[in-house]
CSV table of C-alpha atoms in Angstrom, one decimal:
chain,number,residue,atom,x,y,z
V,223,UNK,CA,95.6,-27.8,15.3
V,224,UNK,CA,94.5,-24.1,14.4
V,225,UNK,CA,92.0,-22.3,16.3
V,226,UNK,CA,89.6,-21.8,13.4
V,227,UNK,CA,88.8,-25.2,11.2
V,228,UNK,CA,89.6,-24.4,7.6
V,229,UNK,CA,87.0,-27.1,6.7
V,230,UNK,CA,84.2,-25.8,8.6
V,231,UNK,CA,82.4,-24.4,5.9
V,232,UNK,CA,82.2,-27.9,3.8
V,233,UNK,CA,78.9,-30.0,4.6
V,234,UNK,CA,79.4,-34.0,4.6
V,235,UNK,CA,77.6,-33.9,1.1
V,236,UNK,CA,80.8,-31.9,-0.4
V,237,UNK,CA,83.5,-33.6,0.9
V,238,UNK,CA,82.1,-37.0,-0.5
V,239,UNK,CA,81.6,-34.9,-3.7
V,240,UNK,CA,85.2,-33.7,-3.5
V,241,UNK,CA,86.3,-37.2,-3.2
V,242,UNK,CA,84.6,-38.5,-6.2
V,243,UNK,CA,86.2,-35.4,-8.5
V,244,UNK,CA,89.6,-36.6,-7.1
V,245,UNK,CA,89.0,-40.3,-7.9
V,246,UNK,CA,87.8,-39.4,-11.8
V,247,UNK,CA,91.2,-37.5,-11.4
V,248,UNK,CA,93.1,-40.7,-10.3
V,249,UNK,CA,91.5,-42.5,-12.7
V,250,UNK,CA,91.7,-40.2,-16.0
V,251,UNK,CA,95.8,-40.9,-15.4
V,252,UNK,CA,95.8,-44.7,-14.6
V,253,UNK,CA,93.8,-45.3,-17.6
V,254,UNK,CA,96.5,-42.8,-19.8
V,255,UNK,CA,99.6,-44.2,-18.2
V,256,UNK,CA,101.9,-46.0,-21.3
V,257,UNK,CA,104.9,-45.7,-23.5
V,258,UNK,CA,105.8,-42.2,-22.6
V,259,UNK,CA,105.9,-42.7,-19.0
V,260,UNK,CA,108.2,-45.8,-19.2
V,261,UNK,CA,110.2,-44.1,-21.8
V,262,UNK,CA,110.4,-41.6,-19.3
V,263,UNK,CA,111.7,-43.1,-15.7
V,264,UNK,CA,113.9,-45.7,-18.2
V,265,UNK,CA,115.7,-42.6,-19.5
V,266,UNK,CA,115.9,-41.0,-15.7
V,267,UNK,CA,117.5,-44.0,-14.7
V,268,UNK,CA,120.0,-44.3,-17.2
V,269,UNK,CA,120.9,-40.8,-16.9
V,270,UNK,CA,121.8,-41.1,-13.3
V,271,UNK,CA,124.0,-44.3,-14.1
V,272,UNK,CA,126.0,-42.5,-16.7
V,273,UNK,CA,126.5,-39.4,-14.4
V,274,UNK,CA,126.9,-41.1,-11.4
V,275,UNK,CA,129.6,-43.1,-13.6
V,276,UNK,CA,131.3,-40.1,-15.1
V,277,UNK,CA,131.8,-38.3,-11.7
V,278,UNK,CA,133.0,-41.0,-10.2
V,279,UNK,CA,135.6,-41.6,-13.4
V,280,UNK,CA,136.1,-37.6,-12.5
V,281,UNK,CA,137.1,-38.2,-8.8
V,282,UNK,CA,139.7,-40.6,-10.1
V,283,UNK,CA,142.0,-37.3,-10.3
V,284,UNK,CA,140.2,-35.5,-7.4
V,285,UNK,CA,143.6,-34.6,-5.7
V,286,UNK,CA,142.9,-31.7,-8.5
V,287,UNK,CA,140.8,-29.0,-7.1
V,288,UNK,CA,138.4,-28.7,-10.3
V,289,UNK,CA,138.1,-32.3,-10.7
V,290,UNK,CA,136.7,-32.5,-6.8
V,291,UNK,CA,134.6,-30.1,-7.6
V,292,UNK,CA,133.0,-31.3,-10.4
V,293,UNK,CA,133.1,-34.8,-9.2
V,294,UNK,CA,131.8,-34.1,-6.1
V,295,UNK,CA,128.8,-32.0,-8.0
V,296,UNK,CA,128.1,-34.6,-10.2
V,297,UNK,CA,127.8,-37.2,-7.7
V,298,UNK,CA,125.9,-35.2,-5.9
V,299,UNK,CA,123.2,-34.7,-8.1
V,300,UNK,CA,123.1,-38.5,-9.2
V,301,UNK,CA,122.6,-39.4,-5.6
V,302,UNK,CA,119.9,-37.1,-5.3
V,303,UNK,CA,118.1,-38.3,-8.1
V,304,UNK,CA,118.6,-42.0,-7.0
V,305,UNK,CA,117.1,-40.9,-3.8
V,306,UNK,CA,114.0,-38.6,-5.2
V,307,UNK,CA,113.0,-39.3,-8.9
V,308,UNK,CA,113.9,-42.6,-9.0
V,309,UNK,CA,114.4,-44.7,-5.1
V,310,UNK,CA,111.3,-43.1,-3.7
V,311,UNK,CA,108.9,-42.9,-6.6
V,312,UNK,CA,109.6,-46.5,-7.8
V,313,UNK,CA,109.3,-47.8,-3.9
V,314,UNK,CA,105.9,-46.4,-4.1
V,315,UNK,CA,105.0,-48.8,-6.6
V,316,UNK,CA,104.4,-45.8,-9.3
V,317,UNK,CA,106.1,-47.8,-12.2
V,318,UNK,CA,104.7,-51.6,-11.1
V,319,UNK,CA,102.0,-51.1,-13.3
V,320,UNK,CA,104.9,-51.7,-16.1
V,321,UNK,CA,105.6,-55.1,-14.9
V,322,UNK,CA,109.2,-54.6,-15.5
V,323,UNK,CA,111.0,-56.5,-12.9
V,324,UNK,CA,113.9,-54.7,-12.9
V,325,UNK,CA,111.9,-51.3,-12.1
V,326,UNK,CA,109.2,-52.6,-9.5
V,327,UNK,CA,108.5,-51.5,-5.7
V,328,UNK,CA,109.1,-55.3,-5.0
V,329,UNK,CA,113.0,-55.9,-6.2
V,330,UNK,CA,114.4,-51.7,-6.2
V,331,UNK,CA,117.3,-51.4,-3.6
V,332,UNK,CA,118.2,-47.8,-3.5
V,333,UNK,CA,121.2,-46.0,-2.1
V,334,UNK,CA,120.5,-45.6,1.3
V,335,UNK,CA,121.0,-46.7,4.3
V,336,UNK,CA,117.4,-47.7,5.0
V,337,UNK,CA,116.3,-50.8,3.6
V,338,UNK,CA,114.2,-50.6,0.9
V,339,UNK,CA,111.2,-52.9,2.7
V,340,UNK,CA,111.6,-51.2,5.7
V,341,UNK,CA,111.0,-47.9,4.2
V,342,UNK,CA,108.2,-49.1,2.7
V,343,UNK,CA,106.1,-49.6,5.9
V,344,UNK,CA,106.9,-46.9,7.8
V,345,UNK,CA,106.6,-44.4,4.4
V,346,UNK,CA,103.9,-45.8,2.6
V,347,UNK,CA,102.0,-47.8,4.8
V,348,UNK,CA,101.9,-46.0,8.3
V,349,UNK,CA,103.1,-42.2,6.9
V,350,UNK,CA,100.7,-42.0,3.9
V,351,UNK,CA,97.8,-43.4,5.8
V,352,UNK,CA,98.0,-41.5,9.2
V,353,UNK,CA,99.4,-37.8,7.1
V,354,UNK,CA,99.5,-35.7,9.9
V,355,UNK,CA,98.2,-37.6,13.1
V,356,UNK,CA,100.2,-36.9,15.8
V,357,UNK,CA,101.1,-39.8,17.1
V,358,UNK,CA,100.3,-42.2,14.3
V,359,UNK,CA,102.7,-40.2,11.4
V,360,UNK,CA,106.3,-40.9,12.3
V,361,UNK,CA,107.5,-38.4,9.8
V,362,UNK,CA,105.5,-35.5,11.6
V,363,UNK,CA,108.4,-34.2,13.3
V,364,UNK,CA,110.7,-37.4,13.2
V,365,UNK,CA,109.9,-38.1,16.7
V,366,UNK,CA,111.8,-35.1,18.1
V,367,UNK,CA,110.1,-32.0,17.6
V,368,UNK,CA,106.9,-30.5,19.2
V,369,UNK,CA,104.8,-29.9,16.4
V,370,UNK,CA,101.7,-28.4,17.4
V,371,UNK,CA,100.7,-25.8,20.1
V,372,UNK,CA,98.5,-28.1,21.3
V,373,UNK,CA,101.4,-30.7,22.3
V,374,UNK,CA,102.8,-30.3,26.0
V,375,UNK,CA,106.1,-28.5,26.2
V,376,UNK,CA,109.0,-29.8,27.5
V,377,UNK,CA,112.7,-27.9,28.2
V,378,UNK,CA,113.7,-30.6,25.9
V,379,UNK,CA,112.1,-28.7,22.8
V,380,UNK,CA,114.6,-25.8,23.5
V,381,UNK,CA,116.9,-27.7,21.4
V,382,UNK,CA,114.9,-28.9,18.8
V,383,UNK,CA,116.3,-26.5,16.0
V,384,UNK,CA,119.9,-28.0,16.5
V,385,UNK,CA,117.9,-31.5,16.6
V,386,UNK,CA,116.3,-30.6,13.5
V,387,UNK,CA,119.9,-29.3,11.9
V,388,UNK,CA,122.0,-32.7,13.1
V,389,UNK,CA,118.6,-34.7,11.7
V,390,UNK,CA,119.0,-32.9,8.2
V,391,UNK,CA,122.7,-33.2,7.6
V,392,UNK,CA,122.6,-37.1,8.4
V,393,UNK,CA,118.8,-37.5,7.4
V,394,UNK,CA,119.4,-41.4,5.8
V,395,UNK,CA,120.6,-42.4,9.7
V,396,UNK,CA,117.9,-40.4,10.9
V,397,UNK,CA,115.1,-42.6,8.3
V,398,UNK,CA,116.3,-45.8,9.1
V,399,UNK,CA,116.2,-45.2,12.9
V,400,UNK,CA,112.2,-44.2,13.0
V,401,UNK,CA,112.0,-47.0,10.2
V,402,UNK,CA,113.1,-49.0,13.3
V,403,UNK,CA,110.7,-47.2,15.7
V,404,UNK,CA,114.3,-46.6,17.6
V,405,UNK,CA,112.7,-44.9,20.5
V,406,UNK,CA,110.1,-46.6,21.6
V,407,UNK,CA,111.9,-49.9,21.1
V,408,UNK,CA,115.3,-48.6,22.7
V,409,UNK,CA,114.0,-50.3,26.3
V,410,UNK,CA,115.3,-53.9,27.4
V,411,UNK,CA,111.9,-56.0,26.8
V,412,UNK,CA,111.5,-54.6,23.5
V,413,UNK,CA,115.0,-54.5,22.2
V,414,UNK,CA,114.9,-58.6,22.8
V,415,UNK,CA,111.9,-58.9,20.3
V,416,UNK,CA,112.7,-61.3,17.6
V,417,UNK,CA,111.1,-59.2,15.1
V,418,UNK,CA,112.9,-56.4,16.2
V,419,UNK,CA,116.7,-57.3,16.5
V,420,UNK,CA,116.0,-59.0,13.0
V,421,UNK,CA,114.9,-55.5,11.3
V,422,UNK,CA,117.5,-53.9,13.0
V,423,UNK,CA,120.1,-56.4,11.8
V,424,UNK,CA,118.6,-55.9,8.2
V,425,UNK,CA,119.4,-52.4,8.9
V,426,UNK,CA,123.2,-52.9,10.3
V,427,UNK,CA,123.7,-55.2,7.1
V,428,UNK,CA,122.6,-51.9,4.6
V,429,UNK,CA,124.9,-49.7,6.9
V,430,UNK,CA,127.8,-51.4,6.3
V,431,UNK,CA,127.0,-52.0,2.8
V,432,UNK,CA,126.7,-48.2,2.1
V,433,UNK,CA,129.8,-47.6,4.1
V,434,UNK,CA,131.9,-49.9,2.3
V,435,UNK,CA,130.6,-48.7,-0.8
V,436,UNK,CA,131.0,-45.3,-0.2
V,437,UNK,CA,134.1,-44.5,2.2
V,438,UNK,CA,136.6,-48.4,1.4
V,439,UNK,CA,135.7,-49.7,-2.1
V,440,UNK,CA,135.4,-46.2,-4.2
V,441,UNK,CA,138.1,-44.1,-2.2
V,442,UNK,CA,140.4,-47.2,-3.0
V,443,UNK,CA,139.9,-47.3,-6.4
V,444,UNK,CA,141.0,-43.4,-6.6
V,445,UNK,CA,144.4,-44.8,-5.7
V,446,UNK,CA,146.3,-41.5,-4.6
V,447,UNK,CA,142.9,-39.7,-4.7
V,448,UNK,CA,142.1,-41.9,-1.7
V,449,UNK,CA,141.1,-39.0,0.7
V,450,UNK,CA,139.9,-36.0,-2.1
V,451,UNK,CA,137.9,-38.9,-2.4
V,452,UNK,CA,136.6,-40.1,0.6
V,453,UNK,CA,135.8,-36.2,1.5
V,454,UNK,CA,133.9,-35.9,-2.0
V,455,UNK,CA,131.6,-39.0,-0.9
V,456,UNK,CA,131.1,-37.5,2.6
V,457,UNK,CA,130.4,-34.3,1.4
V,458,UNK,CA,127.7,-35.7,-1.7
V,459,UNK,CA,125.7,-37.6,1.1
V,460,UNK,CA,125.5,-34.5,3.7
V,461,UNK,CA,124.5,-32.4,0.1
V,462,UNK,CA,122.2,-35.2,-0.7
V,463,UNK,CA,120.3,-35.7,3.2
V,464,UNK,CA,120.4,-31.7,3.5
V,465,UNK,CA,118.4,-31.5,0.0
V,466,UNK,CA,115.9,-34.3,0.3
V,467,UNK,CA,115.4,-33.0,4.4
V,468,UNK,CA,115.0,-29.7,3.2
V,469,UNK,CA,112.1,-31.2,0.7
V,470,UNK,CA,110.5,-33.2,3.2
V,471,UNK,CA,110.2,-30.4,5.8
V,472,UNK,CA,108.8,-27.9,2.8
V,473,UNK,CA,106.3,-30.5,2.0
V,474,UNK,CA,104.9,-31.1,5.7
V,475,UNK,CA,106.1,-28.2,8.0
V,476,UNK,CA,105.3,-24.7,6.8
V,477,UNK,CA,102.9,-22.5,8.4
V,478,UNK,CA,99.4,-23.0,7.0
V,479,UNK,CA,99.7,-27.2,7.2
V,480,UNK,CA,97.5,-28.8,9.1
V,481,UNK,CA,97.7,-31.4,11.7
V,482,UNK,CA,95.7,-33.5,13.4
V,483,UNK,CA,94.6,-35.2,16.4
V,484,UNK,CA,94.1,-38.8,16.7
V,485,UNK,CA,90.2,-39.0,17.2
V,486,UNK,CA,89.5,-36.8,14.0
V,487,UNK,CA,90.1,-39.4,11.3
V,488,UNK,CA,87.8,-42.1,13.1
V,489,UNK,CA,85.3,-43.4,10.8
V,490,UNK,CA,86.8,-41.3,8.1
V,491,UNK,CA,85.7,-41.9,5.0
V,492,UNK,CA,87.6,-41.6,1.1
V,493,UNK,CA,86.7,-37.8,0.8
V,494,UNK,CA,87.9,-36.9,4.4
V,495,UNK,CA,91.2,-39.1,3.8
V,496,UNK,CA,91.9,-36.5,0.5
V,497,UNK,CA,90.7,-33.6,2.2
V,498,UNK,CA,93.5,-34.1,5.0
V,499,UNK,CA,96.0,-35.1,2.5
V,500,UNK,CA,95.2,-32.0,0.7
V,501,UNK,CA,95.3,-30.1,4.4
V,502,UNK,CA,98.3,-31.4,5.5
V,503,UNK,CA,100.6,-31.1,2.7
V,504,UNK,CA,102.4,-27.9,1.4
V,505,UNK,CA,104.0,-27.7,-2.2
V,506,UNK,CA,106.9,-25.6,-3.7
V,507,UNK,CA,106.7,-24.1,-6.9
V,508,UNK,CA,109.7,-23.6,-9.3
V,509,UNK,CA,110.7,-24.4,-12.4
V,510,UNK,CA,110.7,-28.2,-14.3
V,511,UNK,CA,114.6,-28.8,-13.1
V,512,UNK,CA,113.6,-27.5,-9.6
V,513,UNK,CA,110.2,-29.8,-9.6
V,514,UNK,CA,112.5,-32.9,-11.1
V,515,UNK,CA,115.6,-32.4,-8.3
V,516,UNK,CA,112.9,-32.8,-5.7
V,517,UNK,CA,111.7,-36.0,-7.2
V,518,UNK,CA,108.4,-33.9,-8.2
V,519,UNK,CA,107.7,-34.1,-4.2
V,520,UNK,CA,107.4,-30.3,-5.0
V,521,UNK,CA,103.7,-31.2,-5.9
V,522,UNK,CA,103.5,-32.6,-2.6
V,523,UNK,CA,99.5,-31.8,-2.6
V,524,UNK,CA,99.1,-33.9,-5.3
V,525,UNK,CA,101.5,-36.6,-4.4
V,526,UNK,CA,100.0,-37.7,-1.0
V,527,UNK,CA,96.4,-37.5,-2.9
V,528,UNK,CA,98.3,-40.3,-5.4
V,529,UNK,CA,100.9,-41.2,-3.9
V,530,UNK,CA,101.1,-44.6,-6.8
V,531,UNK,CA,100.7,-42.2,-9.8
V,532,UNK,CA,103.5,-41.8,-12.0
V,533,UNK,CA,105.8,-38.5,-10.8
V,534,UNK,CA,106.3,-36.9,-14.3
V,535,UNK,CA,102.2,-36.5,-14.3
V,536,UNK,CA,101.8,-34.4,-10.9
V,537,UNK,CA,102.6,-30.9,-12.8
V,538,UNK,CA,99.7,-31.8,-15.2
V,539,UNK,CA,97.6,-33.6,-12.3
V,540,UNK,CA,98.1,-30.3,-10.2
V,541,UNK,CA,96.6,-27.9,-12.5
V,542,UNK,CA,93.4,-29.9,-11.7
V,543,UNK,CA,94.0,-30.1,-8.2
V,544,UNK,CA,94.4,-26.3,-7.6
V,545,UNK,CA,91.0,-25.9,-9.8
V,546,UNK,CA,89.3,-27.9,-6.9
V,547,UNK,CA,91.0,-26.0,-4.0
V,548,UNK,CA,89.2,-22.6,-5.8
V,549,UNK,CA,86.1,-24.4,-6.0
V,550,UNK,CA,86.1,-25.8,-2.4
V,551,UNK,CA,87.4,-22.3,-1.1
V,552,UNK,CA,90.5,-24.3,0.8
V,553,UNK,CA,93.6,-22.7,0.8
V,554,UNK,CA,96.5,-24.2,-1.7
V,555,UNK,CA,99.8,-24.2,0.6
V,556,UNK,CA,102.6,-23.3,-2.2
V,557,UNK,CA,105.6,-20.9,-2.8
V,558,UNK,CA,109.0,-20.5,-3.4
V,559,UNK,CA,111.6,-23.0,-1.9
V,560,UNK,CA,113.0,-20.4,0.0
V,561,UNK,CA,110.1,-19.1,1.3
V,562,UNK,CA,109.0,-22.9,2.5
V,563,UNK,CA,112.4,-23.2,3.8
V,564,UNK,CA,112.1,-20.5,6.0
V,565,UNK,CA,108.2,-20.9,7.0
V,566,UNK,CA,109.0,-24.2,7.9
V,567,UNK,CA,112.0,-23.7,10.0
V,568,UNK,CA,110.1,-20.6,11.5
V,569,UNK,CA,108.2,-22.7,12.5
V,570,UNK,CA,110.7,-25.5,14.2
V,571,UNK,CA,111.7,-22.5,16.1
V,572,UNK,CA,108.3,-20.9,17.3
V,573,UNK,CA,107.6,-24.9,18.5
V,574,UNK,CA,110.5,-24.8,20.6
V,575,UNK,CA,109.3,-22.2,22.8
V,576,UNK,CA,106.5,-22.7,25.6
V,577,UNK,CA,103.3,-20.8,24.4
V,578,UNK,CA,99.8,-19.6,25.5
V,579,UNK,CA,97.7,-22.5,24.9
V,580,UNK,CA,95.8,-21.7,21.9
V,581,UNK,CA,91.9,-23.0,21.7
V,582,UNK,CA,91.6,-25.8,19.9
V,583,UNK,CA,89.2,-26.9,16.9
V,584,UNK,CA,86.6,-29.2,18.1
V,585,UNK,CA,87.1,-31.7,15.6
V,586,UNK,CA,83.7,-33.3,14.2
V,587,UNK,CA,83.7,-37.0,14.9
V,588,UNK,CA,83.7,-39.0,11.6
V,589,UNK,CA,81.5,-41.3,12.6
V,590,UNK,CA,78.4,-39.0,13.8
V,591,UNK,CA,79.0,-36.8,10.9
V,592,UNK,CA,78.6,-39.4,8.1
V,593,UNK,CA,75.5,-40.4,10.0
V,594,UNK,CA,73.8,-37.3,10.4
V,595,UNK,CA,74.5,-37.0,7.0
């Protein structure tokens, strides 16, 4: 929490005002959504098939320096776009509205070792909800970083840039584990729970079902490319976590996001839910191959305001965002990836070291506010 409120200046009136402009937003899309957006995520699907396809036909002769290398960067890629344009946009329930079986949030098993239903709750239904809370967002800081002033500190923080490195190079491992709620469920009572030993068997089952895949069944079929291979595989899925952790942490982490303490989003209403969506995200700007590698979570503004729209409509969506940043005078969190890269790992580090205690915002209560107003 900052020590100045970058809301302060907007009355009850004009949040509820900035609510309804984001809705007729929201709504403007749903009611355009058709052909072209279908045609769209069918051909992004079939694109990464083929390449994934092709690179893997490539690794076939991998014990051949260039065909490693351009195996291993086609696979690569394909894996990143199962994981961001495609796994975690159709997950969300963006394409349902197609009614296409075959690409809906209820039957899409991506390549990962988190189960896709799994993912869903802790992502979509406990993430999107609670963006920012500490202590109610499980993405803010995965669970092992200090990520406020505010928070105590603990000698254990001290590490927490070479927690934050080990999380990004095997981020899937580190997903499914808060998917389990691994740390607060690590003690004897709760590790009996029914519930519990059958999500984490769920999860064990999609481990060995990625491993298999990824490091017996494809390394076989290389035949004397067996371990070009096998290092190809390894080294697409620590390119593919690194990329899609790097994402996340530009999205969330950099300096000028906000976060938020538990008692601020009592009694909050639909325009205080966007206005701390639009406070506690961060975007990244680029170009169109830049916004589509990062499964357009580069507009992450305007994805955890609508989180179910289509992805290929955020660049148009955000030129309409921005326009009500200006007119709200709040400040629209974007730059360069490297620039969010190192904001947001400035920040890891800053975190890790004990601090002054900064004063905090008094955070209006919800609840009195909407009633006064």
């Amino acid at each position: 929490m900052t020590a100045i409120d970058p809301t302060a200046h907007l009355t009850a009136e004009q949040i509820e005002e900035l609510g309804r402009e984001l809705d007729a937003i929201r709504d403007e899309v749903i009611a355009s959504r058709g052909e072209k957006d279908a045609a769209y995520i069918r051909k992004v699907i079939s694109a990464q098939r083929k390449l994934e396809l092709v690179s893997r036909g490539v690794l076939l002769f991998s014990f051949f320096p260039p065909a490693w290398i351009i195996g291993t960067a086609g696979l690569s890629v394909a894996k990143i776009m199962d994981n961001m344009e495609i796994g975690h946009n159709i997950l969300h329930g963006q394409w349902d509205w197609m009614r296409d079986p075959k690409i809906h949030s209820t039957t899409w098993e991506w390549d990962h070792v988190s189960p896709a239903d799994q993912w869903k709750h802790s992502h979509n239904e406990l993430h999107h909800a609670y963006t920012n809370v500490i202590g109610k967002d499980n993405d803010l800081g995965y669970g092992i970083m200090r990520v406020d002033e505010d928070q105590k500190w603990h000698p254990f923080h001290l590490g927490q840039p070479l927690w934050n490195f080990i999380n990004a190079c095997f981020f899937e491992y580190g997903i499914a584990a808060y998917d389990l709620e691994l740390g607060k469920n690590l003690n004897k009572r709760r590790r009996k729970n029914p519930e519990f030993r059958a999500r984490a068997r769920a999860v064990g089952r999609k481990i060995r079902k990625q491993v298999l895949k990824d490091y017996v069944i494809h390394p076989l079929l290389s035949g004397p490319s067996f371990l070009p291979t096998l290092a190809a595989t390894f080294t697409a899925n620590l390119v593919r976590n690194l990329w899609s952790h790097s994402v996340i942490m530009c999205g969330h982490f950099p300096e000028g996001v906000q976060v938020f303490e538990r008692r601020s989003i009592n009694g909050e209403t639909r325009g205080q839910w966007y206005l701390r969506q639009m406070m506690g995200s961060a975007n990244i700007s680029g170009s169109k191959a830049m916004h589509f590698m990062t499964g357009n979570l580069s507009h992450q503004i305007e994805h955890h305001l609508f989180p179910d729209l289509p992805s290929n409509r955020y660049a148009e969506v955000a030129v309409k965002v921005r326009a009500l940043f200006e007119k709200y005078e709040l400040e629209y969190v974007t730059g360069p990836l490297p620039k969010q890269v190192f904001s947001a790992w400035r920040k890891v580090v800053r975190l890790s070291l004990p601090n002054k205690k900064q004063p905090k915002v008094k955070t209006p209560d919800r609840e009195q506010e909407l009633v006064a107003a």
